[in-house]
XYZ file of N, CA, C and O in Angstrom:
800
model
N 0.838 -1.185 0.000
C 0.000 0.000 0.000
C 0.880 1.244 0.000
O 1.840 1.331 0.759
N 0.579 2.211 -0.846
C 1.376 3.431 -0.959
C 1.222 4.277 0.306
O 0.151 4.368 0.880
N 2.344 4.877 0.705
C 2.336 5.724 1.898
C 1.696 7.054 1.537
O 1.902 7.583 0.455
N 0.913 7.598 2.470
C 0.204 8.854 2.237
C 1.179 10.025 2.302
O 1.903 10.185 3.278
N 1.212 10.821 1.235
C 2.055 12.021 1.220
C 1.296 13.143 1.916
O 0.130 13.374 1.624
N 1.971 13.846 2.805
C 1.316 14.919 3.558
C 1.654 16.267 2.921
O 2.458 17.033 3.445
N 1.030 16.543 1.773
C 1.255 17.817 1.101
C -0.033 18.265 0.412
O -1.024 17.542 0.394
N 0.012 19.470 -0.175
C -1.207 20.040 -0.781
C -1.655 19.252 -2.009
O -2.853 19.109 -2.254
N -0.722 18.727 -2.778
C -1.078 17.927 -3.957
C -1.835 16.674 -3.538
O -2.843 16.298 -4.149
N -1.367 16.050 -2.473
C -2.023 14.851 -1.954
C -3.405 15.193 -1.401
O -4.358 14.427 -1.575
N -3.522 16.348 -0.758
C -4.812 16.810 -0.235
C -5.804 16.996 -1.379
O -6.958 16.566 -1.292
N -5.349 17.614 -2.462
C -6.204 17.838 -3.615
C -6.649 16.494 -4.229
O -7.820 16.306 -4.577
N -5.702 15.553 -4.318
C -5.985 14.233 -4.886
C -7.008 13.474 -4.032
O -7.961 12.895 -4.551
N -6.822 13.507 -2.714
C -7.743 12.818 -1.799
C -9.127 13.472 -1.823
O -10.145 12.780 -1.778
N -9.176 14.791 -1.921
C -10.459 15.502 -1.993
C -11.213 15.132 -3.265
O -12.432 14.945 -3.246
N -10.490 15.021 -4.382
C -11.103 14.619 -5.657
C -11.641 13.191 -5.566
O -12.735 12.897 -6.058
N -10.860 12.311 -4.912
C -11.312 10.921 -4.733
C -12.591 10.870 -3.905
O -13.534 10.175 -4.247
N -12.619 11.636 -2.827
C -13.795 11.664 -1.946
C -15.025 12.155 -2.708
O -16.115 11.600 -2.570
N -14.833 13.190 -3.527
C -15.940 13.726 -4.321
C -16.476 12.662 -5.277
O -17.696 12.482 -5.417
N -15.573 11.927 -5.935
C -15.975 10.857 -6.864
C -16.743 9.762 -6.133
O -17.782 9.296 -6.592
N -16.208 9.340 -4.984
C -16.861 8.291 -4.205
C -18.270 8.710 -3.793
O -19.209 7.933 -3.870
N -18.410 9.955 -3.347
C -19.723 10.445 -2.893
C -20.701 10.605 -4.054
O -21.900 10.520 -3.856
N -20.180 10.859 -5.255
C -21.058 10.945 -6.430
C -21.501 9.553 -6.881
O -22.627 9.367 -7.331
N -20.614 8.576 -6.751
C -20.878 7.231 -7.239
C -21.785 6.434 -6.296
O -22.599 5.642 -6.747
N -21.656 6.673 -4.995
C -22.389 5.888 -3.996
C -23.909 5.940 -4.160
O -24.554 4.890 -4.141
N -24.548 7.122 -4.351
C -26.017 7.129 -4.478
C -26.523 6.320 -5.677
O -27.532 5.613 -5.566
N -25.831 6.394 -6.814
C -26.289 5.628 -7.980
C -26.109 4.122 -7.746
O -26.939 3.314 -8.165
N -25.051 3.766 -7.045
C -24.812 2.362 -6.710
C -25.885 1.860 -5.744
O -26.405 0.751 -5.896
N -26.240 2.690 -4.771
C -27.273 2.318 -3.806
C -28.636 2.205 -4.490
O -29.430 1.319 -4.178
N -28.914 3.091 -5.445
C -30.164 3.033 -6.207
C -30.233 1.725 -7.006
O -31.264 1.059 -7.033
N -29.110 1.361 -7.627
C -29.046 0.103 -8.379
C -29.324 -1.072 -7.450
O -30.065 -1.990 -7.810
N -28.754 -1.032 -6.250
C -28.968 -2.106 -5.273
C -30.454 -2.216 -4.917
O -31.029 -3.306 -4.892
N -31.100 -1.069 -4.672
C -32.521 -1.082 -4.304
C -33.387 -1.588 -5.458
O -34.344 -2.332 -5.247
N -33.052 -1.191 -6.696
C -33.813 -1.660 -7.857
C -33.651 -3.166 -8.041
O -34.627 -3.876 -8.326
N -32.425 -3.659 -7.854
C -32.182 -5.100 -7.976
C -32.907 -5.879 -6.878
O -33.429 -6.968 -7.115
N -32.955 -5.297 -5.671
C -33.664 -5.962 -4.574
C -35.161 -6.044 -4.873
O -35.809 -7.054 -4.586
N -35.717 -4.983 -5.475
C -37.134 -4.988 -5.850
C -37.391 -6.047 -6.921
O -38.385 -6.789 -6.860
N -36.491 -6.142 -7.907
C -36.631 -7.147 -8.963
C -36.481 -8.554 -8.401
O -37.161 -9.484 -8.839
N -35.574 -8.703 -7.420
C -35.396 -10.015 -6.780
C -36.681 -10.426 -6.065
O -37.106 -11.579 -6.134
N -37.317 -9.461 -5.382
C -38.576 -9.745 -4.684
C -39.664 -10.155 -5.679
O -40.429 -11.093 -5.429
N -39.716 -9.470 -6.835
C -40.695 -9.826 -7.872
C -40.429 -11.238 -8.402
O -41.360 -12.020 -8.607
N -39.141 -11.542 -8.643
C -38.768 -12.866 -9.172
C -39.119 -13.965 -8.178
O -39.594 -15.036 -8.565
N -38.919 -13.694 -6.881
C -39.250 -14.671 -5.842
C -40.757 -14.903 -5.793
O -41.220 -16.047 -5.715
N -41.538 -13.816 -5.868
C -43.002 -13.935 -5.855
C -43.483 -14.712 -7.078
O -44.387 -15.553 -6.981
N -42.849 -14.447 -8.217
C -43.218 -15.132 -9.453
C -42.920 -16.628 -9.354
O -43.735 -17.460 -9.778
N -41.753 -16.968 -8.790
C -41.385 -18.378 -8.621
C -42.359 -19.075 -7.675
O -42.817 -20.187 -7.940
N -42.700 -18.413 -6.573
C -43.641 -19.009 -5.615
C -45.009 -19.218 -6.258
O -45.662 -20.233 -6.014
N -45.428 -18.269 -7.084
C -46.704 -18.393 -7.783
C -46.675 -19.580 -8.749
O -47.627 -20.359 -8.812
N -45.566 -19.729 -9.468
C -45.424 -20.857 -10.402
C -45.454 -22.178 -9.638
O -46.122 -23.133 -10.055
N -44.747 -22.228 -8.508
C -44.717 -23.461 -7.710
C -46.091 -23.782 -7.130
O -46.474 -24.945 -7.023
N -46.839 -22.748 -6.784
C -48.207 -22.940 -6.296
C -49.094 -23.504 -7.407
O -49.882 -24.427 -7.174
N -48.930 -22.987 -8.612
C -49.712 -23.492 -9.757
C -49.360 -24.952 -10.068
O -50.242 -25.745 -10.415
N -48.075 -25.302 -9.916
C -47.642 -26.689 -10.125
C -48.328 -27.597 -9.105
O -48.843 -28.668 -9.446
N -48.339 -27.157 -7.861
C -48.974 -27.943 -6.793
C -50.476 -28.088 -7.037
O -51.050 -29.165 -6.848
N -51.116 -27.000 -7.496
C -52.558 -27.051 -7.799
C -52.833 -28.010 -8.955
O -53.837 -28.731 -8.945
N -51.941 -28.010 -9.945
C -52.085 -28.918 -11.087
C -51.964 -30.371 -10.622
O -52.763 -31.228 -11.032
N -50.998 -30.650 -9.762
C -50.824 -32.008 -9.216
C -52.080 -32.442 -8.457
O -52.546 -33.567 -8.588
N -52.583 -31.503 -7.651
C -53.784 -31.767 -6.849
C -54.975 -32.100 -7.759
O -55.708 -33.050 -7.507
N -55.125 -31.304 -8.803
C -56.237 -31.501 -9.733
C -56.144 -32.869 -10.404
O -57.143 -33.578 -10.552
N -54.922 -33.248 -10.821
C -54.709 -34.543 -11.476
C -55.038 -35.673 -10.507
O -55.721 -36.641 -10.867
N -54.578 -35.556 -9.263
C -54.841 -36.636 -8.304
C -56.330 -36.742 -7.960
O -56.827 -37.831 -7.695
N -57.050 -35.615 -8.014
C -58.484 -35.645 -7.708
C -59.327 -36.113 -8.896
O -60.288 -36.861 -8.723
N -58.982 -35.623 -10.098
C -59.826 -35.915 -11.267
C -59.392 -37.148 -12.049
O -60.184 -37.684 -12.818
N -58.154 -37.576 -11.886
C -57.659 -38.737 -12.643
C -57.053 -39.802 -11.720
O -55.865 -40.142 -11.820
N -57.854 -40.375 -10.815
C -57.307 -41.397 -9.906
C -56.903 -42.676 -10.655
O -56.122 -43.476 -10.151
N -57.401 -42.815 -11.884
C -57.090 -44.011 -12.665
C -55.627 -44.061 -13.124
O -55.184 -45.069 -13.665
N -54.872 -43.002 -12.880
C -53.443 -43.000 -13.230
C -52.670 -44.053 -12.446
O -51.598 -44.482 -12.864
N -53.204 -44.439 -11.309
C -52.516 -45.440 -10.495
C -52.551 -46.823 -11.161
O -51.778 -47.703 -10.813
N -53.415 -46.991 -12.136
C -53.487 -48.248 -12.884
C -52.310 -48.284 -13.857
O -52.261 -47.538 -14.822
N -51.355 -49.146 -13.615
C -50.082 -49.144 -14.332
C -50.090 -49.939 -15.650
O -49.088 -49.950 -16.358
N -51.155 -50.593 -15.972
C -51.180 -51.435 -17.167
C -51.199 -50.630 -18.472
O -50.796 -51.123 -19.511
N -51.662 -49.380 -18.412
C -51.758 -48.557 -19.619
C -50.469 -47.753 -19.765
O -50.059 -47.062 -18.832
N -49.845 -47.815 -20.931
C -48.596 -47.090 -21.170
C -48.908 -45.616 -21.452
O -49.530 -45.287 -22.463
N -48.455 -44.767 -20.544
C -48.700 -43.324 -20.682
C -47.396 -42.549 -20.901
O -47.396 -41.330 -20.846
N -46.327 -43.270 -21.141
C -45.022 -42.618 -21.323
C -44.992 -41.803 -22.615
O -45.516 -42.222 -23.639
N -44.320 -40.662 -22.538
C -44.057 -39.798 -23.697
C -45.307 -39.309 -24.436
O -45.274 -39.111 -25.643
N -46.400 -39.140 -23.715
C -47.604 -38.588 -24.348
C -47.361 -37.147 -24.797
O -47.815 -36.731 -25.848
N -46.624 -36.393 -23.954
C -46.304 -35.000 -24.267
C -44.828 -34.786 -23.971
O -44.330 -35.195 -22.927
N -44.122 -34.190 -24.928
C -42.683 -33.903 -24.752
C -42.410 -32.451 -25.126
O -43.121 -31.884 -25.956
N -41.339 -31.910 -24.554
C -40.884 -30.577 -24.945
C -40.028 -30.752 -26.191
O -39.029 -31.471 -26.167
N -40.427 -30.106 -27.283
C -39.663 -30.256 -28.523
C -38.792 -29.047 -28.824
O -37.881 -29.117 -29.629
N -39.063 -27.930 -28.168
C -38.235 -26.739 -28.380
C -38.512 -25.663 -27.352
O -39.653 -25.487 -26.931
N -37.453 -24.999 -26.947
C -37.573 -23.909 -25.967
C -36.760 -22.724 -26.467
O -35.608 -22.883 -26.861
N -37.365 -21.549 -26.447
C -36.656 -20.329 -26.831
C -36.561 -19.429 -25.599
O -37.574 -18.992 -25.065
N -35.327 -19.205 -25.174
C -35.093 -18.371 -23.992
C -34.321 -17.137 -24.428
O -33.291 -17.232 -25.082
N -34.851 -15.979 -24.067
C -34.196 -14.707 -24.383
C -33.571 -14.108 -23.137
O -33.520 -14.748 -22.079
N -33.102 -12.887 -23.288
C -32.492 -12.184 -22.151
C -33.159 -10.840 -21.958
O -33.526 -10.177 -22.925
N -33.301 -10.460 -20.700
C -33.835 -9.151 -20.344
C -32.774 -8.455 -19.502
O -32.175 -9.076 -18.618
N -32.537 -7.193 -19.790
C -31.535 -6.437 -19.039
C -32.247 -5.649 -17.945
O -33.069 -4.787 -18.225
N -31.896 -5.962 -16.702
C -32.460 -5.253 -15.552
C -31.311 -4.557 -14.846
O -30.475 -5.194 -14.234
N -31.250 -3.257 -14.958
C -30.223 -2.420 -14.324
C -28.825 -2.986 -14.573
O -28.017 -3.107 -13.654
N -28.557 -3.361 -15.819
C -27.228 -3.847 -16.178
C -27.004 -5.327 -15.923
O -25.900 -5.832 -16.103
N -28.034 -6.051 -15.490
C -27.898 -7.489 -15.226
C -28.788 -8.241 -16.214
O -29.984 -7.965 -16.310
N -28.190 -9.171 -16.958
C -28.953 -9.955 -17.928
C -29.579 -11.168 -17.244
O -28.876 -11.966 -16.626
N -30.904 -11.262 -17.356
C -31.634 -12.386 -16.761
C -32.434 -13.090 -17.860
O -32.850 -12.464 -18.826
N -32.645 -14.413 -17.703
C -33.362 -15.158 -18.739
C -34.866 -14.881 -18.727
O -35.445 -14.585 -17.688
N -35.459 -14.983 -19.916
C -36.908 -14.826 -20.085
C -37.371 -15.939 -21.020
O -36.768 -16.156 -22.071
N -38.431 -16.623 -20.620
C -38.997 -17.660 -21.468
C -39.825 -16.988 -22.553
O -40.839 -16.363 -22.284
N -39.356 -17.081 -23.798
C -40.039 -16.417 -24.907
C -41.069 -17.347 -25.534
O -42.216 -16.975 -25.740
N -40.651 -18.583 -25.817
C -41.540 -19.501 -26.514
C -41.136 -20.933 -26.195
O -39.989 -21.205 -25.848
N -42.077 -21.830 -26.324
C -41.786 -23.254 -26.162
C -42.721 -24.053 -27.061
O -43.824 -23.603 -27.379
N -42.245 -25.222 -27.467
C -43.057 -26.096 -28.314
C -43.182 -27.453 -27.632
O -42.192 -27.991 -27.128
N -44.400 -27.963 -27.638
C -44.655 -29.276 -27.058
C -45.064 -30.229 -28.178
O -45.851 -29.869 -29.060
N -44.515 -31.419 -28.148
C -44.867 -32.439 -29.149
C -45.797 -33.446 -28.493
O -45.503 -33.991 -27.427
N -46.937 -33.681 -29.134
C -47.911 -34.645 -28.625
C -47.743 -35.956 -29.384
O -47.679 -35.971 -30.616
N -47.678 -37.033 -28.631
C -47.559 -38.341 -29.270
C -48.931 -38.720 -29.835
O -49.951 -38.585 -29.156
N -48.930 -39.185 -31.052
C -50.198 -39.614 -31.656
C -50.640 -40.926 -31.018
O -49.843 -41.836 -30.825
N -51.895 -40.978 -30.660
C -52.436 -42.213 -30.092
C -53.875 -42.381 -30.578
O -54.570 -41.421 -30.902
N -54.281 -43.596 -30.610
C -55.639 -43.892 -31.084
C -56.620 -43.797 -29.922
O -56.403 -44.398 -28.866
N -57.689 -43.028 -30.092
C -58.676 -42.935 -29.015
C -59.383 -44.273 -28.757
O -60.002 -44.466 -27.721
N -59.242 -45.226 -29.712
C -59.866 -46.546 -29.525
C -58.995 -47.469 -28.682
O -59.501 -48.401 -28.066
N -57.660 -47.163 -28.673
C -56.741 -48.022 -27.911
C -56.437 -47.481 -26.512
O -55.930 -48.216 -25.677
N -56.736 -46.221 -26.293
C -56.485 -45.606 -24.981
C -57.824 -45.250 -24.350
O -58.790 -44.929 -25.057
N -57.896 -45.247 -23.032
C -59.145 -44.874 -22.365
C -59.499 -43.404 -22.630
O -58.637 -42.588 -22.959
N -60.760 -43.061 -22.441
C -61.251 -41.708 -22.730
C -60.579 -40.629 -21.873
O -60.423 -39.494 -22.293
N -60.133 -40.978 -20.662
C -59.542 -39.994 -19.752
C -58.123 -39.576 -20.150
O -57.572 -38.633 -19.590
N -57.525 -40.244 -21.121
C -56.171 -39.898 -21.581
C -56.167 -38.494 -22.190
O -55.191 -37.753 -22.051
N -57.274 -38.100 -22.838
C -57.365 -36.743 -23.398
C -57.216 -35.686 -22.304
O -56.491 -34.701 -22.466
N -57.916 -35.899 -21.184
C -57.824 -34.956 -20.045
C -56.413 -34.966 -19.462
O -55.887 -33.927 -19.052
N -55.789 -36.152 -19.441
C -54.415 -36.266 -18.940
C -53.443 -35.487 -19.820
O -52.554 -34.793 -19.317
N -53.612 -35.574 -21.137
C -52.736 -34.858 -22.080
C -52.823 -33.349 -21.825
O -51.802 -32.650 -21.805
N -54.033 -32.839 -21.592
C -54.215 -31.408 -21.302
C -53.452 -31.027 -20.035
O -52.731 -30.024 -20.006
N -53.582 -31.859 -18.994
C -52.891 -31.572 -17.732
C -51.372 -31.702 -17.875
O -50.627 -30.931 -17.272
N -50.920 -32.654 -18.678
C -49.475 -32.805 -18.916
C -48.906 -31.585 -19.634
O -47.803 -31.124 -19.317
N -49.658 -31.053 -20.596
C -49.213 -29.837 -21.293
C -49.082 -28.674 -20.313
O -48.076 -27.955 -20.304
N -50.097 -28.522 -19.471
C -50.063 -27.434 -18.472
C -48.866 -27.613 -17.546
O -48.127 -26.668 -17.267
N -48.655 -28.861 -17.076
C -47.557 -29.128 -16.141
C -46.190 -28.881 -16.780
O -45.310 -28.280 -16.151
N -46.014 -29.294 -18.029
C -44.728 -29.061 -18.703
C -44.460 -27.572 -18.885
O -43.328 -27.112 -18.685
N -45.481 -26.814 -19.250
C -45.323 -25.358 -19.381
C -44.924 -24.737 -18.046
O -44.027 -23.889 -17.983
N -45.584 -25.177 -16.980
C -45.262 -24.655 -15.643
C -43.845 -25.044 -15.219
O -43.133 -24.234 -14.627
N -43.440 -26.263 -15.533
C -42.084 -26.713 -15.171
C -41.019 -25.902 -15.917
O -39.983 -25.556 -15.333
N -41.268 -25.605 -17.186
C -40.329 -24.770 -17.949
C -40.237 -23.384 -17.323
O -39.145 -22.836 -17.150
N -41.393 -22.825 -16.990
C -41.417 -21.498 -16.366
C -40.699 -21.517 -15.013
O -39.964 -20.588 -14.672
N -40.891 -22.609 -14.271
C -40.229 -22.737 -12.966
C -38.706 -22.739 -13.114
O -38.002 -22.078 -12.353
N -38.197 -23.473 -14.107
C -36.742 -23.519 -14.330
C -36.189 -22.129 -14.646
O -35.167 -21.715 -14.093
N -36.887 -21.400 -15.535
C -36.432 -20.058 -15.915
C -36.536 -19.112 -14.714
O -35.634 -18.321 -14.456
N -37.637 -19.222 -13.954
C -37.822 -18.370 -12.767
C -36.725 -18.607 -11.730
O -36.218 -17.668 -11.115
N -36.362 -19.873 -11.541
C -35.288 -20.197 -10.579
C -33.954 -19.611 -11.022
O -33.212 -19.048 -10.217
N -33.661 -19.774 -12.302
C -32.402 -19.248 -12.840
C -32.372 -17.725 -12.712
O -31.359 -17.141 -12.327
N -33.487 -17.095 -13.016
C -33.613 -15.635 -12.931
C -33.377 -15.164 -11.494
O -32.617 -14.227 -11.250
N -34.013 -15.854 -10.539
C -33.865 -15.501 -9.126
C -32.422 -15.680 -8.668
O -31.879 -14.826 -7.964
N -31.785 -16.753 -9.109
C -30.391 -17.025 -8.725
C -29.458 -15.909 -9.228
O -28.600 -15.420 -8.478
N -29.653 -15.486 -10.471
C -28.817 -14.422 -11.056
C -29.047 -13.110 -10.320
O -28.095 -12.384 -9.997
N -30.305 -12.794 -10.017
C -30.621 -11.541 -9.312
C -30.061 -11.550 -7.887
O -29.564 -10.534 -7.407
N -30.116 -12.695 -7.216
C -29.552 -12.785 -5.856
C -28.044 -12.551 -5.876
O -27.506 -11.852 -5.023
N -27.366 -13.126 -6.863
C -25.915 -12.919 -6.989
C -25.607 -11.448 -7.279
O -24.660 -10.885 -6.727
N -26.426 -10.818 -8.131
C -26.213 -9.402 -8.475
C -26.445 -8.504 -7.262
O -25.677 -7.566 -7.022
N -27.490 -8.795 -6.476
C -27.763 -8.006 -5.261
C -26.596 -8.128 -4.291
O -26.142 -7.130 -3.715
N -26.080 -9.341 -4.138
C -24.954 -9.569 -3.220
C -23.723 -8.771 -3.661
O -23.073 -8.109 -2.852
N -23.437 -8.812 -4.958
C -22.260 -8.111 -5.492
C -22.381 -6.597 -5.328
O -21.435 -5.930 -4.896
N -23.564 -6.047 -5.659
C -23.765 -4.594 -5.554
C -23.760 -4.166 -4.091
O -23.217 -3.110 -3.752
N -24.326 -4.993 -3.196
C -24.313 -4.683 -1.764
C -22.879 -4.625 -1.248
O -22.530 -3.753 -0.447
N -22.035 -5.545 -1.719
C -20.618 -5.524 -1.323
C -19.948 -4.232 -1.783
O -19.160 -3.638 -1.049
N -20.275 -3.786 -3.011
C -19.697 -2.535 -3.519
C -20.171 -1.344 -2.701
O -19.375 -0.455 -2.377
N -21.474 -1.315 -2.387
C -22.027 -0.217 -1.579
C -21.318 -0.180 -0.230
O -20.906 0.891 0.237
N -21.160 -1.345 0.399
C -20.483 -1.409 1.693
C -19.023 -0.987 1.585
O -18.495 -0.334 2.487
N -18.368 -1.365 0.485
C -16.969 -0.971 0.285
C -16.846 0.554 0.258
O -16.000 1.129 0.943
N -17.713 1.206 -0.521
C -17.675 2.670 -0.603
C -18.075 3.308 0.718
O -17.394 4.200 1.213
N -19.195 2.833 1.280
C -19.777 3.466 2.461
C -18.969 3.230 3.732
O -18.835 4.128 4.565
N -18.446 2.033 3.894
C -17.801 1.677 5.162
C -16.276 1.648 5.107
O -15.626 1.628 6.146
N -15.700 1.642 3.895
C -14.234 1.551 3.791
C -13.635 2.760 3.079
O -12.878 3.529 3.682
N -13.968 2.927 1.795
C -13.282 3.946 0.988
C -13.571 5.374 1.448
O -12.633 6.170 1.601
N -14.842 5.715 1.653
C -15.175 7.089 2.059
C -14.595 7.416 3.437
O -13.907 8.438 3.580
N -14.795 6.566 4.476
C -14.184 6.890 5.780
C -12.653 6.980 5.734
O -12.064 7.859 6.362
N -12.017 6.090 4.961
C -10.549 6.113 4.865
C -10.078 7.413 4.210
O -9.117 8.046 4.677
N -10.746 7.818 3.135
C -10.371 9.051 2.435
C -10.602 10.258 3.334
O -9.778 11.182 3.362
N -11.702 10.253 4.102
C -11.962 11.355 5.044
C -10.871 11.431 6.112
O -10.424 12.524 6.479
N -10.427 10.265 6.614
C -9.334 10.240 7.603
C -8.040 10.784 6.997
O -7.304 11.542 7.640
N -7.755 10.385 5.747
C -6.549 10.865 5.062
C -6.581 12.391 4.918
O -5.577 13.068 5.152
N -7.740 12.926 4.508
C -7.880 14.383 4.338
C -7.662 15.092 5.672
O -6.944 16.089 5.751
N -8.285 14.551 6.734
C -8.134 15.149 8.063
C -6.668 15.128 8.496
O -6.127 16.122 8.996
N -5.996 14.015 8.262
C -4.582 13.858 8.631
C -3.701 14.875 7.880
O -2.837 15.532 8.476
N -3.959 15.015 6.554
C -3.172 15.963 5.745
C -3.425 17.394 6.213
O -2.484 18.180 6.357
N -4.685 17.739 6.466
C -5.021 19.103 6.913
C -4.370 19.438 8.252
O -3.853 20.542 8.429
N -4.399 18.478 9.164
C -3.758 18.703 10.471
C -2.265 18.914 10.284
O -1.668 19.847 10.851
N -1.633 18.055 9.438
C -0.199 18.189 9.203
C 0.128 19.541 8.570
O 1.061 20.233 9.005
N -0.661 19.929 7.531
C -0.405 21.208 6.848
C -0.640 22.393 7.788
O 0.111 23.367 7.771
N -1.668 22.280 8.617
C -1.951 23.345 9.589
C -0.813 23.467 10.610
O -0.359 24.574 10.932
N -0.319 22.335 11.113
C 0.807 22.334 12.056
C 2.069 22.895 11.399
O 2.810 23.674 12.009
N 2.298 22.506 10.144
C 3.481 22.987 9.419
C 3.394 24.497 9.207
O 4.390 25.213 9.345
N 2.185 24.989 8.894
C 1.987 26.432 8.688
C 2.226 27.191 9.999
O 2.899 28.227 10.015
N 1.703 26.644 11.097
C 1.917 27.270 12.402
C 3.402 27.284 12.767
O 3.924 28.290 13.278
N 4.065 26.174 12.491
C 5.502 26.084 12.787
C 6.275 27.106 11.959
O 7.224 27.738 12.467
N 5.887 27.303 10.690
C 6.545 28.312 9.841
C 6.351 29.710 10.403
O 7.283 30.521 10.413
N 5.127 30.012 10.879
C 4.845 31.337 11.458
C 5.690 31.550 12.706
O 6.309 32.609 12.895
N 5.746 30.528 13.570
C 6.542 30.630 14.809
C 8.011 30.804 14.467
O 8.715 31.655 15.050
N 8.499 30.026 13.501
C 9.898 30.113 13.090
C 10.207 31.504 12.540
O 11.253 32.100 12.846
N 9.260 32.064 11.721
C 9.463 33.399 11.149
C 9.522 34.447 12.255
O 10.358 35.366 12.215
N 8.632 34.325 13.257
C 8.636 35.285 14.375
C 9.933 35.190 15.179
O 10.499 36.209 15.580
N 10.380 33.965 15.414
C 11.618 33.789 16.188
C 12.813 34.360 15.423
O 13.676 35.027 16.004
N 12.833 34.145 14.112
C 13.918 34.675 13.277
C 13.907 36.191 13.317
O 14.962 36.831 13.441
N 12.712 36.759 13.266
C 12.571 38.220 13.307
C 13.077 38.765 14.644
O 13.797 39.780 14.691
N 12.715 38.093 15.760
C 13.158 38.549 17.080
C 14.675 38.443 17.234
O 15.323 39.313 17.810
N 15.252 37.366 16.684
C 16.713 37.197 16.756
C 17.408 38.313 15.972
O 18.390 38.894 16.434
N 16.869 38.664 14.805
C 17.462 39.722 13.984
C 17.351 41.081 14.693
O 18.259 41.884 14.610
N 16.179 41.281 15.362
C 16.032 42.551 16.099
C 17.071 42.637 17.232
O 17.676 43.666 17.438
N 17.272 41.541 17.955
C 18.241 41.528 19.064
C 19.659 41.729 18.548
O 20.480 42.354 19.205
N 19.935 41.154 17.379
C 21.277 41.291 16.824
C 21.472 42.646 16.136
O 22.562 43.006 15.779
N 20.352 43.339 15.949
C 20.421 44.669 15.345
C 20.659 44.646 13.870
O 21.290 45.531 13.312
N 20.195 43.676 13.236
C 20.398 43.567 11.790
C 19.299 44.270 11.034
O 18.218 44.459 11.373
C-alpha cells in the first residue's frame, strides 16, 4: 500500500477521490434497491409458479385417480420439442426470459387408450409449461440474488471503507499542513526577534 504524502497535492488528490466516491455511492445504492425490488418480484413469481404446479398435481390426483393403474402405457404422451429463452436487461444485469416453447404430442388412437387420456394430455401440457417457467424463474432468481450480493458488497466498500478512509486521510493531511503552517509562522517570528536583538 502506498504511503500517504502529507502535502497540498495529496490533499487535492484525496479531496477529488472523496468527491468521486460520494457521487458514485447514491447511484450504486439506487441500483442495489432496484435489484432488490426485482429479486422480490422474481421470488413472488417463482412461488406463484410453484403454487400453480402444486394445484395442477392436486387436480390430477383428484380428477384422474385411474393414473394409479399401471397397465396402460402413458409414457411420452407430451414432450418438450423446443424452448426459446431470451435475455432481459435489468439495471445492467442480464436475466433469462422464457419467450416460446413447443410441445410435441404423441399420436395415439382414441380406440386403444381410455377416454380420460385426453384430459391427462391437457394436464401434462399445463404441467410441462409450468415446469419450464419454474426452471427459468429459478435461474432468474439465482442471477438476481448474486447481483444483489455483489452490488451490496460494492455499496459497503464505498460506504464503510473507501469514504471513511479518504476522510481520515484528508483530516490527517489538513492537520499536518496546519501544524506545518503554524511552525513556519513561529519560526518566522523567532527569526525576526533574533534579527532585532542582533540589530540587523
